[in-house]
Amino acid sequence: MSFPDRVPVPDEVLEIARVLEEAGHEAWCVGGALRDTLLGDPHSDYDLATSARPEEVQRLFRRTAAIGVEHGTVGVIDRKRVMHEVTTFRRDVRTDGRHAVVEYGATLENDLARRDFTINAIAFHPLRREWRDPHGGERDLRDGVLRAVGDPAARFREDYLRVLRALRFAARFGFTIDPATWAAAREAAKGLGRLSAERVREEWFKGLRTARELEPLVRLWHESGAAAAWLPELRRAETAALPPAERSPAPRDPVLLTVLLASDPAGLLRRLRASNAEIARAEAMVTRPAAPESGDEVAVRRWLAAVGSAADDLVELHRLRAGTDPVWLAALTAIRQRGDPLTRGELAVTGRDLEALGISGRAIGETLADLLDSVLENPAANTRERLLALAREKS
Ligand code: ATP
Ligand code: MG
């Protein structure tokens, strides 16, 4: 590695930096985009840090969004309507493990010193093409080491979320955690209860989405004590059915992976205050039959009718666990392509038709269930005449 002379900072970001500098302020690229660029994975979210106060940033640009003015961040919207984050240099004056009270009038050095890990505390001047790396982030990137900036114990006490961020970044880049940082993270894990469920959920989901492989992520959550604090249902990596990393070209689905990795995923997601829809999905995946009884179309239709909207999740879960498509997938695809009826709503008769035959009360629901069963067995039976005849027979 070592610092490249060129960094693919988009023209729009260069332009923002130029405006700030011409107004007499400093403007530096900071954070994740530089880290990723040095790792050979450049992208376009180059956040800027500046000596300008938020009000000055708002004054200097025509279109801005107050996305986090209370912590110094203004979104500057460029000609293409893309938003770029511009954050005023900050210094922490007080922290309580969750929130920091920040102060402006700080230098770039102050600002880099309050960042979490050395690999996230590198700055690049996009106009002068100068690098600033006071905490040795480039060396740590080269060595594959995640290390807190400054005294790790103090840094984790300031903001316990950093413990979870450490696990996430280590698993995402396949880095080892520096021994002093690791010891401090394990000690600080005792304070993780202070975090809000929402922030923990965000970190857990991001971790699942970005980990190179799930095994190290799960192991780190256990070994740090973070799993004991927040995800006691998480299985040990050795016992969980972990899909190999290369099986995830599509964006990973954190709810599905939580079901794969935890013994009571719905309980876990409820604790993390996931949405009702996410909790219901997890609940369905564990309570519904995991697969049809056989690969024949009747069995697959019966299963589809029983699992309803959970079908695709269960197929994907099967794929993750087995590493291959289920054998009954071909039957399922054929059934869907033909549009075979699978619900009462798709039957060629309704409850009213049954009432007209003199069927009433609970018998209506029971008859519809019987009719659906016949149709699942033989979709060709789904005509009005045949179903009415069947209903007459049964009543
Ligand atoms: P990602 O790819 O996950 O977005 P990132 O490094 O950009 O990675 P962000 O959460 O977007 O992470 O934060 C941007 C930068 O802000 C980080 O690189 C880091 O310098 C700093 N930062 C973010 N969260 C914290 C924190 N809790 N404590 C200290 N610094 C932080
Ligand atoms: Mg980011």
Short mmCIF file of C-alpha atoms and ligand atoms in Angstrom, two decimals:
data_model
loop_
_atom_site.label_atom_id
_atom_site.label_comp_id
_atom_site.label_asym_id
_atom_site.label_seq_id
_atom_site.Cartn_x
_atom_site.Cartn_y
_atom_site.Cartn_z
CA MET A 1 0.00 0.00 0.00
CA SER A 2 1.35 3.48 0.91
CA PHE A 3 -0.50 6.57 -0.11
CA PRO A 4 -1.46 6.93 -3.75
CA ASP A 5 -1.08 10.32 -5.38
CA ARG A 6 -4.45 10.04 -7.02
CA VAL A 7 -7.73 9.35 -5.31
CA PRO A 8 -10.89 9.14 -7.43
CA VAL A 9 -12.69 11.92 -5.59
CA PRO A 10 -15.72 12.87 -7.72
CA ASP A 11 -15.68 16.30 -9.37
CA GLU A 12 -18.71 17.37 -7.36
CA VAL A 13 -16.84 16.74 -4.09
CA LEU A 14 -13.78 18.58 -5.44
CA GLU A 15 -16.03 21.49 -6.26
CA ILE A 16 -17.47 21.58 -2.74
CA ALA A 17 -13.96 21.48 -1.30
CA ARG A 18 -12.92 24.34 -3.61
CA VAL A 19 -15.83 26.52 -2.50
CA LEU A 20 -14.98 25.91 1.15
CA GLU A 21 -11.28 26.59 0.67
CA GLU A 22 -11.88 29.72 -1.39
CA ALA A 23 -14.01 31.03 1.48
CA GLY A 24 -10.98 30.59 3.72
CA HIS A 25 -11.83 27.24 5.33
CA GLU A 26 -10.12 23.89 5.31
CA ALA A 27 -11.77 20.93 3.59
CA TRP A 28 -10.52 17.36 3.88
CA CYS A 29 -11.83 14.01 2.72
CA VAL A 30 -12.18 11.70 5.72
CA GLY A 31 -13.51 8.39 6.90
CA GLY A 32 -14.66 5.20 5.28
CA ALA A 33 -14.18 6.15 1.63
CA LEU A 34 -10.44 6.73 2.11
CA ARG A 35 -10.10 3.47 4.02
CA ASP A 36 -11.89 1.62 1.25
CA THR A 37 -9.86 3.38 -1.45
CA LEU A 38 -6.61 2.34 0.23
CA LEU A 39 -7.97 -1.21 0.39
CA GLY A 40 -8.52 -1.07 -3.37
CA ASP A 41 -12.27 -0.57 -3.22
CA PRO A 42 -12.87 3.08 -4.14
CA HIS A 43 -16.39 4.45 -4.04
CA SER A 44 -18.03 7.81 -4.34
CA ASP A 45 -19.15 8.64 -0.78
CA TYR A 46 -16.22 10.87 0.05
CA ASP A 47 -17.33 12.69 3.17
CA LEU A 48 -15.72 16.05 3.84
CA ALA A 49 -14.57 17.46 7.15
CA THR A 50 -14.18 21.20 7.34
CA SER A 51 -13.16 24.04 9.63
CA ALA A 52 -16.30 25.91 8.50
CA ARG A 53 -19.19 25.96 10.99
CA PRO A 54 -22.45 24.35 9.90
CA GLU A 55 -24.12 27.77 9.41
CA GLU A 56 -21.28 28.83 7.14
CA VAL A 57 -21.60 25.65 5.11
CA GLN A 58 -25.30 26.34 4.77
CA ARG A 59 -24.55 29.89 3.67
CA LEU A 60 -21.94 28.87 1.09
CA PHE A 61 -24.08 26.40 -0.83
CA ARG A 62 -27.36 26.95 -2.52
CA ARG A 63 -28.89 23.60 -1.77
CA THR A 64 -28.27 21.98 1.58
CA ALA A 65 -30.07 19.58 3.88
CA ALA A 66 -29.83 19.81 7.63
CA ILE A 67 -29.18 16.10 8.07
CA GLY A 68 -27.36 16.33 11.39
CA VAL A 69 -26.67 19.93 12.16
CA GLU A 70 -26.72 19.17 15.89
CA HIS A 71 -23.54 17.14 15.44
CA GLY A 72 -22.15 19.38 12.77
CA THR A 73 -23.19 17.63 9.57
CA VAL A 74 -24.73 19.47 6.64
CA GLY A 75 -25.71 17.70 3.44
CA VAL A 76 -24.62 19.62 0.37
CA ILE A 77 -26.65 18.75 -2.70
CA ASP A 78 -24.80 18.90 -6.01
CA ARG A 79 -26.05 19.58 -9.56
CA LYS A 80 -26.90 15.93 -10.03
CA ARG A 81 -28.95 16.09 -6.81
CA VAL A 82 -26.50 13.84 -5.02
CA MET A 83 -25.94 14.72 -1.39
CA HIS A 84 -22.48 14.94 0.14
CA GLU A 85 -21.86 15.08 3.87
CA VAL A 86 -19.86 18.03 5.10
CA THR A 87 -19.07 17.88 8.81
CA THR A 88 -17.45 20.56 10.89
CA PHE A 89 -14.22 19.60 12.70
CA ARG A 90 -15.21 18.55 16.19
CA ARG A 91 -13.74 17.85 19.55
CA ASP A 92 -15.62 15.86 22.21
CA VAL A 93 -16.17 17.77 25.41
CA ARG A 94 -18.27 15.20 27.20
CA THR A 95 -19.54 11.69 26.50
CA ASP A 96 -21.79 9.36 28.43
CA GLY A 97 -21.24 6.09 26.63
CA ARG A 98 -23.92 6.88 24.08
CA HIS A 99 -23.94 10.53 23.15
CA ALA A 100 -21.13 12.97 22.73
CA VAL A 101 -21.35 16.66 23.37
CA VAL A 102 -19.17 18.16 20.69
CA GLU A 103 -17.51 21.49 20.30
CA TYR A 104 -16.48 23.31 17.14
CA GLY A 105 -13.42 25.43 16.64
CA ALA A 106 -11.38 22.24 16.48
CA THR A 107 -8.54 21.28 14.17
CA LEU A 108 -8.28 18.41 11.73
CA GLU A 109 -5.99 16.72 14.27
CA ASN A 110 -8.67 17.03 16.98
CA ASP A 111 -11.25 15.69 14.59
CA LEU A 112 -9.18 12.65 13.60
CA ALA A 113 -8.38 11.95 17.26
CA ARG A 114 -12.07 11.54 18.13
CA ARG A 115 -12.65 8.93 15.44
CA ASP A 116 -12.97 5.31 16.45
CA PHE A 117 -10.29 3.25 14.70
CA THR A 118 -7.00 4.14 13.08
CA ILE A 119 -8.19 2.88 9.69
CA ASN A 120 -11.12 5.32 9.93
CA ALA A 121 -8.96 8.27 10.98
CA ILE A 122 -7.11 9.06 7.77
CA ALA A 123 -7.59 12.35 5.90
CA PHE A 124 -6.79 13.38 2.34
CA HIS A 125 -6.75 16.91 0.99
CA PRO A 126 -8.49 16.58 -2.36
CA LEU A 127 -7.04 19.78 -3.85
CA ARG A 128 -3.49 19.66 -2.54
CA ARG A 129 -3.42 15.85 -2.57
CA GLU A 130 -1.91 15.68 0.89
CA TRP A 131 -2.44 12.87 3.34
CA ARG A 132 -2.80 13.07 7.11
CA ASP A 133 -2.52 9.86 9.09
CA PRO A 134 -1.45 10.73 12.64
CA HIS A 135 -2.62 7.38 14.09
CA GLY A 136 -0.96 5.01 11.68
CA GLY A 137 -4.09 3.92 9.87
CA GLU A 138 -2.31 3.15 6.63
CA ARG A 139 0.10 0.79 8.38
CA ASP A 140 -2.80 -0.95 10.13
CA LEU A 141 -4.61 -1.32 6.82
CA ARG A 142 -1.50 -2.90 5.39
CA ASP A 143 -1.13 -5.24 8.37
CA GLY A 144 -4.82 -6.04 8.58
CA VAL A 145 -5.19 -4.76 12.13
CA LEU A 146 -8.13 -3.01 13.72
CA ARG A 147 -6.90 -0.67 16.45
CA ALA A 148 -8.65 1.99 18.48
CA VAL A 149 -7.41 5.55 18.16
CA GLY A 150 -5.77 6.50 21.46
CA ASP A 151 -6.50 4.66 24.72
CA PRO A 152 -8.88 1.85 23.75
CA ALA A 153 -10.53 1.49 27.17
CA ALA A 154 -11.32 5.20 27.27
CA ARG A 155 -12.59 5.20 23.69
CA PHE A 156 -15.02 2.33 24.28
CA ARG A 157 -16.27 3.92 27.51
CA GLU A 158 -17.01 7.11 25.59
CA ASP A 159 -19.20 5.24 23.16
CA TYR A 160 -20.02 1.58 23.66
CA LEU A 161 -21.25 1.29 20.11
CA ARG A 162 -17.59 1.25 19.10
CA VAL A 163 -17.33 -2.27 20.56
CA LEU A 164 -19.88 -3.48 18.02
CA ARG A 165 -18.30 -1.41 15.27
CA ALA A 166 -14.97 -3.12 16.02
CA LEU A 167 -16.57 -6.54 15.51
CA ARG A 168 -18.18 -5.38 12.29
CA PHE A 169 -15.06 -3.89 10.73
CA ALA A 170 -12.89 -6.85 11.77
CA ALA A 171 -15.32 -9.29 10.15
CA ARG A 172 -15.83 -7.10 7.08
CA PHE A 173 -12.15 -6.80 6.24
CA GLY A 174 -10.96 -10.07 7.74
CA PHE A 175 -8.74 -8.07 10.13
CA THR A 176 -7.41 -9.13 13.49
CA ILE A 177 -8.18 -6.89 16.43
CA ASP A 178 -5.10 -5.48 18.11
CA PRO A 179 -4.63 -7.18 21.54
CA ALA A 180 -5.00 -4.01 23.63
CA THR A 181 -8.10 -2.98 21.65
CA TRP A 182 -9.54 -6.48 21.99
CA ALA A 183 -8.96 -6.64 25.75
CA ALA A 184 -10.61 -3.24 26.15
CA ALA A 185 -13.53 -4.26 23.93
CA ARG A 186 -14.18 -7.37 26.03
CA GLU A 187 -14.04 -5.33 29.20
CA ALA A 188 -16.36 -2.71 27.71
CA ALA A 189 -18.83 -5.36 26.55
CA LYS A 190 -20.18 -5.23 30.14
CA GLY A 191 -21.46 -1.75 29.35
CA LEU A 192 -23.25 -2.71 26.13
CA GLY A 193 -26.57 -2.80 27.96
CA ARG A 194 -26.56 0.99 27.87
CA LEU A 195 -27.00 1.05 24.11
CA SER A 196 -30.44 1.36 22.61
CA ALA A 197 -31.90 -1.70 20.93
CA GLU A 198 -32.14 0.22 17.65
CA ARG A 199 -28.44 0.97 17.48
CA VAL A 200 -27.56 -2.61 18.34
CA ARG A 201 -29.91 -3.85 15.65
CA GLU A 202 -28.38 -1.54 13.10
CA GLU A 203 -24.90 -2.82 13.92
CA TRP A 204 -25.99 -6.47 13.92
CA PHE A 205 -27.72 -6.08 10.55
CA LYS A 206 -24.84 -4.13 9.02
CA GLY A 207 -22.44 -6.75 10.31
CA LEU A 208 -24.44 -9.53 8.68
CA ARG A 209 -24.62 -7.59 5.43
CA THR A 210 -20.94 -6.75 5.21
CA ALA A 211 -19.01 -9.57 6.92
CA ARG A 212 -16.70 -11.33 4.53
CA GLU A 213 -17.75 -14.56 6.18
CA LEU A 214 -20.29 -15.07 8.91
CA GLU A 215 -18.23 -17.44 11.02
CA PRO A 216 -15.74 -14.82 12.27
CA LEU A 217 -18.54 -12.32 12.88
CA VAL A 218 -20.49 -14.77 15.03
CA ARG A 219 -17.32 -15.81 16.83
CA LEU A 220 -16.39 -12.21 17.58
CA TRP A 221 -19.87 -11.46 18.96
CA HIS A 222 -19.50 -14.45 21.28
CA GLU A 223 -15.91 -13.97 22.33
CA SER A 224 -16.30 -10.27 23.03
CA GLY A 225 -19.31 -10.81 25.26
CA ALA A 226 -21.57 -8.84 22.92
CA ALA A 227 -23.69 -11.92 22.18
CA ALA A 228 -24.20 -12.60 25.90
CA ALA A 229 -25.32 -9.00 26.37
CA TRP A 230 -27.69 -8.71 23.43
CA LEU A 231 -28.04 -11.93 21.41
CA PRO A 232 -28.01 -14.89 23.79
CA GLU A 233 -29.96 -16.90 21.18
CA LEU A 234 -27.03 -16.69 18.78
CA ARG A 235 -25.64 -20.16 18.19
CA ARG A 236 -21.94 -20.77 18.44
CA ALA A 237 -20.30 -20.52 15.06
CA GLU A 238 -19.31 -24.20 15.25
CA THR A 239 -22.92 -25.30 15.58
CA ALA A 240 -24.61 -22.83 13.27
CA ALA A 241 -25.27 -23.70 9.66
CA LEU A 242 -23.06 -21.06 8.12
CA PRO A 243 -23.21 -20.46 4.40
CA PRO A 244 -19.84 -19.99 2.74
CA ALA A 245 -19.12 -16.38 1.84
CA GLU A 246 -19.06 -16.92 -1.91
CA ARG A 247 -22.69 -17.97 -1.78
CA SER A 248 -23.81 -14.43 -1.23
CA PRO A 249 -23.51 -12.44 -4.42
CA ALA A 250 -26.91 -10.82 -3.79
CA PRO A 251 -27.34 -8.39 -0.92
CA ARG A 252 -27.62 -10.40 2.25
CA ASP A 253 -30.87 -10.47 4.13
CA PRO A 254 -30.24 -9.90 7.85
CA VAL A 255 -33.59 -11.31 8.98
CA LEU A 256 -33.03 -14.55 7.10
CA LEU A 257 -29.49 -14.81 8.46
CA THR A 258 -30.71 -14.19 11.99
CA VAL A 259 -33.08 -17.13 11.57
CA LEU A 260 -30.17 -19.22 10.32
CA LEU A 261 -27.92 -18.26 13.23
CA ALA A 262 -30.19 -18.03 16.27
CA SER A 263 -32.29 -20.45 18.26
CA ASP A 264 -35.22 -18.09 18.87
CA PRO A 265 -34.85 -15.56 16.08
CA ALA A 266 -38.24 -13.95 16.61
CA GLY A 267 -37.43 -13.37 20.29
CA LEU A 268 -34.06 -11.95 19.36
CA LEU A 269 -35.55 -9.60 16.78
CA ARG A 270 -38.23 -8.51 19.23
CA ARG A 271 -35.53 -7.58 21.74
CA LEU A 272 -33.76 -5.58 19.03
CA ARG A 273 -37.05 -3.82 18.28
CA ALA A 274 -37.09 -4.97 14.68
CA SER A 275 -40.22 -4.10 12.73
CA ASN A 276 -43.37 -6.17 13.18
CA ALA A 277 -42.99 -7.35 9.59
CA GLU A 278 -39.45 -8.58 10.26
CA ILE A 279 -40.48 -10.34 13.46
CA ALA A 280 -43.44 -11.96 11.67
CA ARG A 281 -41.16 -13.20 8.89
CA ALA A 282 -38.82 -14.81 11.40
CA GLU A 283 -41.76 -16.31 13.29
CA ALA A 284 -43.15 -17.80 10.08
CA MET A 285 -39.80 -19.29 9.11
CA VAL A 286 -39.53 -21.19 12.37
CA THR A 287 -43.14 -22.23 12.83
CA ARG A 288 -44.09 -23.30 9.30
CA PRO A 289 -42.99 -26.65 7.84
CA ALA A 290 -39.50 -26.15 6.41
CA ALA A 291 -40.09 -28.19 3.25
CA PRO A 292 -42.79 -30.17 1.42
CA GLU A 293 -43.17 -33.80 2.43
CA SER A 294 -42.02 -34.86 -1.00
CA GLY A 295 -41.07 -33.38 -4.33
CA ASP A 296 -44.31 -34.22 -6.12
CA GLU A 297 -46.50 -31.37 -7.19
CA VAL A 298 -49.39 -32.22 -4.89
CA ALA A 299 -47.11 -32.16 -1.86
CA VAL A 300 -45.48 -28.93 -3.02
CA ARG A 301 -48.88 -27.25 -3.56
CA ARG A 302 -50.01 -28.38 -0.10
CA TRP A 303 -46.85 -26.95 1.38
CA LEU A 304 -47.21 -23.67 -0.52
CA ALA A 305 -50.78 -23.36 0.75
CA ALA A 306 -49.62 -24.03 4.30
CA VAL A 307 -46.65 -21.64 4.38
CA GLY A 308 -48.21 -18.79 2.42
CA SER A 309 -45.96 -15.77 2.09
CA ALA A 310 -43.10 -17.53 3.92
CA ALA A 311 -42.40 -19.78 0.91
CA ASP A 312 -39.58 -17.75 -0.62
CA ASP A 313 -37.90 -17.26 2.74
CA LEU A 314 -38.04 -20.99 3.38
CA VAL A 315 -36.56 -21.74 -0.05
CA GLU A 316 -33.72 -19.32 0.64
CA LEU A 317 -33.18 -20.77 4.11
CA HIS A 318 -32.96 -24.22 2.57
CA ARG A 319 -30.39 -22.92 0.07
CA LEU A 320 -28.30 -21.37 2.83
CA ARG A 321 -28.39 -24.49 4.98
CA ALA A 322 -27.80 -27.03 2.23
CA GLY A 323 -25.66 -24.96 -0.12
CA THR A 324 -27.80 -26.09 -3.06
CA ASP A 325 -31.28 -25.54 -4.44
CA PRO A 326 -33.93 -27.81 -2.93
CA VAL A 327 -34.88 -30.74 -5.18
CA TRP A 328 -38.51 -29.61 -5.11
CA LEU A 329 -37.70 -26.17 -6.52
CA ALA A 330 -38.49 -27.25 -10.09
CA ALA A 331 -41.99 -28.37 -9.04
CA LEU A 332 -42.50 -25.10 -7.18
CA THR A 333 -41.48 -23.07 -10.21
CA ALA A 334 -43.80 -25.02 -12.51
CA ILE A 335 -46.71 -24.55 -10.07
CA ARG A 336 -46.11 -20.82 -9.94
CA GLN A 337 -45.71 -20.47 -13.69
CA ARG A 338 -49.04 -22.17 -14.28
CA GLY A 339 -50.64 -20.15 -11.51
CA ASP A 340 -52.16 -23.20 -9.82
CA PRO A 341 -54.70 -22.06 -7.21
CA LEU A 342 -53.27 -22.20 -3.69
CA THR A 343 -55.69 -20.20 -1.55
CA ARG A 344 -59.40 -20.11 -0.79
CA GLY A 345 -59.61 -16.79 -2.55
CA GLU A 346 -58.59 -18.44 -5.80
CA LEU A 347 -61.33 -21.08 -5.69
CA ALA A 348 -63.96 -20.91 -8.45
CA VAL A 349 -66.70 -20.74 -5.78
CA THR A 350 -67.21 -18.50 -2.77
CA GLY A 351 -68.90 -18.84 0.60
CA ARG A 352 -72.01 -17.24 -0.90
CA ASP A 353 -72.25 -20.00 -3.51
CA LEU A 354 -72.17 -22.51 -0.67
CA GLU A 355 -74.86 -20.62 1.23
CA ALA A 356 -77.03 -20.84 -1.88
CA LEU A 357 -76.68 -24.62 -1.60
CA GLY A 358 -78.03 -24.43 1.94
CA ILE A 359 -74.69 -24.76 3.70
CA SER A 360 -74.35 -22.45 6.71
CA GLY A 361 -72.33 -21.54 9.77
CA ARG A 362 -69.05 -23.30 10.41
CA ALA A 363 -69.78 -25.77 7.65
CA ILE A 364 -69.00 -23.07 5.10
CA GLY A 365 -65.38 -22.73 6.21
CA GLU A 366 -64.99 -26.48 6.51
CA THR A 367 -66.39 -27.06 3.04
CA LEU A 368 -64.12 -24.40 1.53
CA ALA A 369 -61.15 -26.09 3.21
CA ASP A 370 -62.21 -29.42 1.70
CA LEU A 371 -62.64 -27.86 -1.72
CA LEU A 372 -59.22 -26.23 -1.53
CA ASP A 373 -57.76 -29.56 -0.56
CA SER A 374 -59.29 -31.17 -3.66
CA VAL A 375 -57.97 -28.36 -5.83
CA LEU A 376 -54.48 -28.63 -4.35
CA GLU A 377 -54.59 -32.28 -5.28
CA ASN A 378 -55.96 -31.58 -8.75
CA PRO A 379 -55.95 -27.98 -10.01
CA ALA A 380 -58.17 -29.01 -12.95
CA ALA A 381 -61.00 -29.45 -10.42
CA ASN A 382 -61.15 -25.69 -9.93
CA THR A 383 -64.27 -25.03 -11.99
CA ARG A 384 -67.57 -23.79 -10.65
CA GLU A 385 -69.54 -26.87 -11.70
CA ARG A 386 -67.09 -29.38 -10.28
CA LEU A 387 -66.70 -27.54 -6.99
CA LEU A 388 -70.45 -27.10 -6.56
CA ALA A 389 -70.92 -30.80 -7.26
CA LEU A 390 -68.23 -31.65 -4.72
CA ALA A 391 -69.80 -29.35 -2.16
CA ARG A 392 -73.18 -30.97 -2.65
CA GLU A 393 -71.63 -34.39 -2.15
CA LYS A 394 -69.99 -33.34 1.08
CA SER A 395 -72.97 -31.57 2.64
P1 ATP B 1 -19.32 2.34 6.46
O1 ATP B 1 -18.75 1.75 5.23
O2 ATP B 1 -19.87 1.34 7.41
O3 ATP B 1 -20.24 3.51 6.24
P2 ATP B 1 -17.67 4.32 7.66
O4 ATP B 1 -16.26 4.28 8.17
O5 ATP B 1 -18.01 5.29 6.60
O6 ATP B 1 -18.04 2.85 7.24
P3 ATP B 1 -19.67 5.61 9.23
O7 ATP B 1 -20.49 5.03 10.34
O8 ATP B 1 -20.33 6.04 7.99
O9 ATP B 1 -18.55 4.53 8.94
O10 ATP B 1 -18.86 6.82 9.88
C1 ATP B 1 -18.01 7.66 9.14
C2 ATP B 1 -16.75 7.96 9.94
O11 ATP B 1 -17.12 8.61 11.16
C3 ATP B 1 -15.97 6.73 10.38
O12 ATP B 1 -15.04 6.35 9.38
C4 ATP B 1 -15.29 7.21 11.63
O13 ATP B 1 -14.16 7.99 11.32
C5 ATP B 1 -16.32 8.14 12.24
N1 ATP B 1 -17.20 7.47 13.22
C6 ATP B 1 -18.41 6.92 12.96
N2 ATP B 1 -18.97 6.42 14.06
C7 ATP B 1 -18.09 6.66 15.07
C8 ATP B 1 -18.10 6.40 16.48
N3 ATP B 1 -19.11 5.78 17.06
N4 ATP B 1 -17.03 6.83 17.18
C9 ATP B 1 -16.02 7.48 16.59
N5 ATP B 1 -15.95 7.75 15.29
C10 ATP B 1 -16.96 7.35 14.52
MG MG B 2 -20.03 5.64 5.86
#
